[in-house]
Tab-separated table of N, CA and C in Angstrom:
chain	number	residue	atom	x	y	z
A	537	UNK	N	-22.426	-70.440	-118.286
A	537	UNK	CA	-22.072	-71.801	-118.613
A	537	UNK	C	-22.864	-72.790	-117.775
A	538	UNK	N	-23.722	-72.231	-117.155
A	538	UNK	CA	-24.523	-73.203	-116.304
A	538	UNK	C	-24.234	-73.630	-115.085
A	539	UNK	N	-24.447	-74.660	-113.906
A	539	UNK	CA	-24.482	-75.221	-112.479
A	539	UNK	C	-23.025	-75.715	-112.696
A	540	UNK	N	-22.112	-75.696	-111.673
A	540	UNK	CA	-21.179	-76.703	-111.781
A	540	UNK	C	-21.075	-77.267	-110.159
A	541	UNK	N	-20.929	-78.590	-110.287
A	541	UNK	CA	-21.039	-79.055	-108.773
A	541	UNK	C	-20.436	-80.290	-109.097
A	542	UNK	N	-19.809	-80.570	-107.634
A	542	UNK	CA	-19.710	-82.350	-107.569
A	542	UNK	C	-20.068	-83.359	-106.837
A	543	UNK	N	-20.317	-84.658	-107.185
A	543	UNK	CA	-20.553	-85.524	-106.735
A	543	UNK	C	-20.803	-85.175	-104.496
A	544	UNK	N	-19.595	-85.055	-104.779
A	544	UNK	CA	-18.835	-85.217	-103.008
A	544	UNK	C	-18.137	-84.401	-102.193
A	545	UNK	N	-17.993	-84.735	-101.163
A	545	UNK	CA	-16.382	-84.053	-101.274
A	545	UNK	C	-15.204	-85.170	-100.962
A	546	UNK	N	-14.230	-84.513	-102.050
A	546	UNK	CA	-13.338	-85.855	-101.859
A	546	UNK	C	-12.390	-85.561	-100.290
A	547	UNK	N	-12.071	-86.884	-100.025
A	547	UNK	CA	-11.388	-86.922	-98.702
A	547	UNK	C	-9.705	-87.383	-99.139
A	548	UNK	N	-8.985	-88.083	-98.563
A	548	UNK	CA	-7.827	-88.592	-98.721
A	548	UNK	C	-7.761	-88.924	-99.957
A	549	UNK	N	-6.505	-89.561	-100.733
A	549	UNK	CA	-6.856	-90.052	-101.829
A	549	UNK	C	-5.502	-91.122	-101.158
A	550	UNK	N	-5.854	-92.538	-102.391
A	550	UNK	CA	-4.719	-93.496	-102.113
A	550	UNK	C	-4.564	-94.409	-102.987
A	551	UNK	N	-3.502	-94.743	-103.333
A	551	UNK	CA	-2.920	-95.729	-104.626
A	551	UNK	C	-2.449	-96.803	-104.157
A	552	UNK	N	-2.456	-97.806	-104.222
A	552	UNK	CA	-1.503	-99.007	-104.454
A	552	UNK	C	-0.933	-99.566	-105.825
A	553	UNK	N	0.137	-99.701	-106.008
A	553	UNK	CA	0.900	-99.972	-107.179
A	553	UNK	C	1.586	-101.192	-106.464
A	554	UNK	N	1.244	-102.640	-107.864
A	554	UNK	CA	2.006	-103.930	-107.767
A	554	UNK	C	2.967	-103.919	-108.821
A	555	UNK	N	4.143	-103.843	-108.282
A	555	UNK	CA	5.160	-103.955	-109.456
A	555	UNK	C	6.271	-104.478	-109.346
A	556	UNK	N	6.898	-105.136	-110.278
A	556	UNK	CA	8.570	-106.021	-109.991
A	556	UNK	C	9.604	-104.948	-110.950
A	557	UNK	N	10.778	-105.572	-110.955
A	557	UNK	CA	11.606	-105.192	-111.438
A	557	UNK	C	11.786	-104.700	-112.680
A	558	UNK	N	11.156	-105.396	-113.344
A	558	UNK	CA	11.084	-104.856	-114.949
A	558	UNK	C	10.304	-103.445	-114.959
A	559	UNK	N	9.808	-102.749	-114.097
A	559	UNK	CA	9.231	-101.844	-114.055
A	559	UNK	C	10.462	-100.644	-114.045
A	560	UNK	N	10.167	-99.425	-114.487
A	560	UNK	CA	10.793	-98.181	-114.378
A	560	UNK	C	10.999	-97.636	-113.184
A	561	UNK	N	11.707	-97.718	-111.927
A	561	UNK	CA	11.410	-97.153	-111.183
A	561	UNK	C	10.852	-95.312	-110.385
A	562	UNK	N	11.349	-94.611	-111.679
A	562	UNK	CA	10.943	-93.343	-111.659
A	562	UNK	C	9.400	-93.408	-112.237
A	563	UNK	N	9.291	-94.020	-113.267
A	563	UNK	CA	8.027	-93.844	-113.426
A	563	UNK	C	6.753	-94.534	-111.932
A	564	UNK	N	6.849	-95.470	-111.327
A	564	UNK	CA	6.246	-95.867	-110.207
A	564	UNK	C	6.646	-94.237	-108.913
A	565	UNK	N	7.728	-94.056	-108.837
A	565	UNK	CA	7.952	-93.257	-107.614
A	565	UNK	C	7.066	-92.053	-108.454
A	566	UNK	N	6.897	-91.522	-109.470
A	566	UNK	CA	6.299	-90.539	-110.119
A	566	UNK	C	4.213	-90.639	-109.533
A	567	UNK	N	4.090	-91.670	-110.305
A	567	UNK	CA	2.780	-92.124	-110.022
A	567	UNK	C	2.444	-92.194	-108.624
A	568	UNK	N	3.200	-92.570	-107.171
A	568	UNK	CA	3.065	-92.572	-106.277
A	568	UNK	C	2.989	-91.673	-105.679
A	569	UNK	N	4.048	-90.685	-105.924
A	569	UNK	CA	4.315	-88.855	-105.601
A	569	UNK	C	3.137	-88.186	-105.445
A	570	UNK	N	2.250	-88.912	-107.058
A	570	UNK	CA	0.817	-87.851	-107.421
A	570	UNK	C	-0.276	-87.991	-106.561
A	571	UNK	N	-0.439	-88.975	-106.225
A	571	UNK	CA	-1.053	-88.861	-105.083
A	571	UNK	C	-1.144	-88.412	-103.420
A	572	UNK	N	0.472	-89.194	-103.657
A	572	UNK	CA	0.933	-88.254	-101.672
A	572	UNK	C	0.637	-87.258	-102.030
A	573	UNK	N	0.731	-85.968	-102.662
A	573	UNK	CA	1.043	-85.032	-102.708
A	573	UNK	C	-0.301	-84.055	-102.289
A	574	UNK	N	-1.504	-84.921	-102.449
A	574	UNK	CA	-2.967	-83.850	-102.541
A	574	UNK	C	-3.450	-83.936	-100.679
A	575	UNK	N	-2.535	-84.581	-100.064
A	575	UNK	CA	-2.919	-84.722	-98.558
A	575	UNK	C	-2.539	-85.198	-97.852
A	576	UNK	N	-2.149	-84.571	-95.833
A	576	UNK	CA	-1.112	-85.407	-95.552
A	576	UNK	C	-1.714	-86.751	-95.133
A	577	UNK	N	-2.946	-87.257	-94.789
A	577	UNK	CA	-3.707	-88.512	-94.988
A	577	UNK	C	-3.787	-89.245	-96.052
A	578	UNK	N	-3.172	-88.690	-97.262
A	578	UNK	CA	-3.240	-89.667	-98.267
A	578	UNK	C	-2.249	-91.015	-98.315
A	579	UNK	N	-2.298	-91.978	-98.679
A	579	UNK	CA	-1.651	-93.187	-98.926
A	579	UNK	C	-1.122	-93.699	-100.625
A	580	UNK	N	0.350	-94.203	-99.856
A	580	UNK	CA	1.103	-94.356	-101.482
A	580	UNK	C	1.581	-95.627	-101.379
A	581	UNK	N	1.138	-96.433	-101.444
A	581	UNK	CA	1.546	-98.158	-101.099
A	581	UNK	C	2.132	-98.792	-102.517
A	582	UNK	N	3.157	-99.081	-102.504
A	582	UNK	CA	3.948	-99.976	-103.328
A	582	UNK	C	4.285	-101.384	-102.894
A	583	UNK	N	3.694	-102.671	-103.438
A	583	UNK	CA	4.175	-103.886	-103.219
A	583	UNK	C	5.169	-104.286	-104.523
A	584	UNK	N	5.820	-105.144	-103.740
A	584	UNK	CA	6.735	-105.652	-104.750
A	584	UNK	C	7.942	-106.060	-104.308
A	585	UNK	N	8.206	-107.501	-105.023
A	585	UNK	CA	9.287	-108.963	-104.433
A	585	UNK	C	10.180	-107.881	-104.257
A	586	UNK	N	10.758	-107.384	-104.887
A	586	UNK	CA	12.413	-107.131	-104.651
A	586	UNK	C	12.646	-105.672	-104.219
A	587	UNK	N	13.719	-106.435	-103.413
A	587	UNK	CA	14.167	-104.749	-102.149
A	587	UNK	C	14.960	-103.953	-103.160
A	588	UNK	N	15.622	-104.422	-103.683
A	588	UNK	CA	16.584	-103.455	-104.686
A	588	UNK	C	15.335	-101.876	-105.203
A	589	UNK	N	14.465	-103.045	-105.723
A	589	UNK	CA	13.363	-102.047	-106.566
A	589	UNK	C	12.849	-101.208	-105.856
A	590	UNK	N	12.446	-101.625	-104.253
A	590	UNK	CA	11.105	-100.598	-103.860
A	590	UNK	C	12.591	-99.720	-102.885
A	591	UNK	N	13.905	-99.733	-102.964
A	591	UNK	CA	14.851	-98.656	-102.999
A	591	UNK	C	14.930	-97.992	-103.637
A	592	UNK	N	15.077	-98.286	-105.117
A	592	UNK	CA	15.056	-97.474	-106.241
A	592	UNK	C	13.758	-96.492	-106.269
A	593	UNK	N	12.648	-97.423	-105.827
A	593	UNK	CA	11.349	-96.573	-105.962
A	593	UNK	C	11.690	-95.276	-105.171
């Protein structure tokens, strides 16, 4: 099937997600998860007005 190679090598990985209330909160804590998850240097940053939400997150 031929050469396979990549670019780099990847290092940490990290997300930031801006989101308010009208948002799902499982779906944000989901999306955030996927990334913590590939390293313990990785970063999962959630902004957003309301405390209720980034609890729920």
């Amino acid at each position: 099937f031929g050469t396979v190679g990549i670019d780099i090598i990847a290092g940490p990985s990290e997300i930031l997600v801006v989101a308010d209330k009208e948002n799902d909160p499982d779906w944000i804590a989901i999306d955030l998860l996927s990334q913590a998850e590939h390293d313990a240097l990785a970063r999962s940053v959630l902004i957003t007005d309301d405390a209720g939400f980034a609890a729920a997150v």
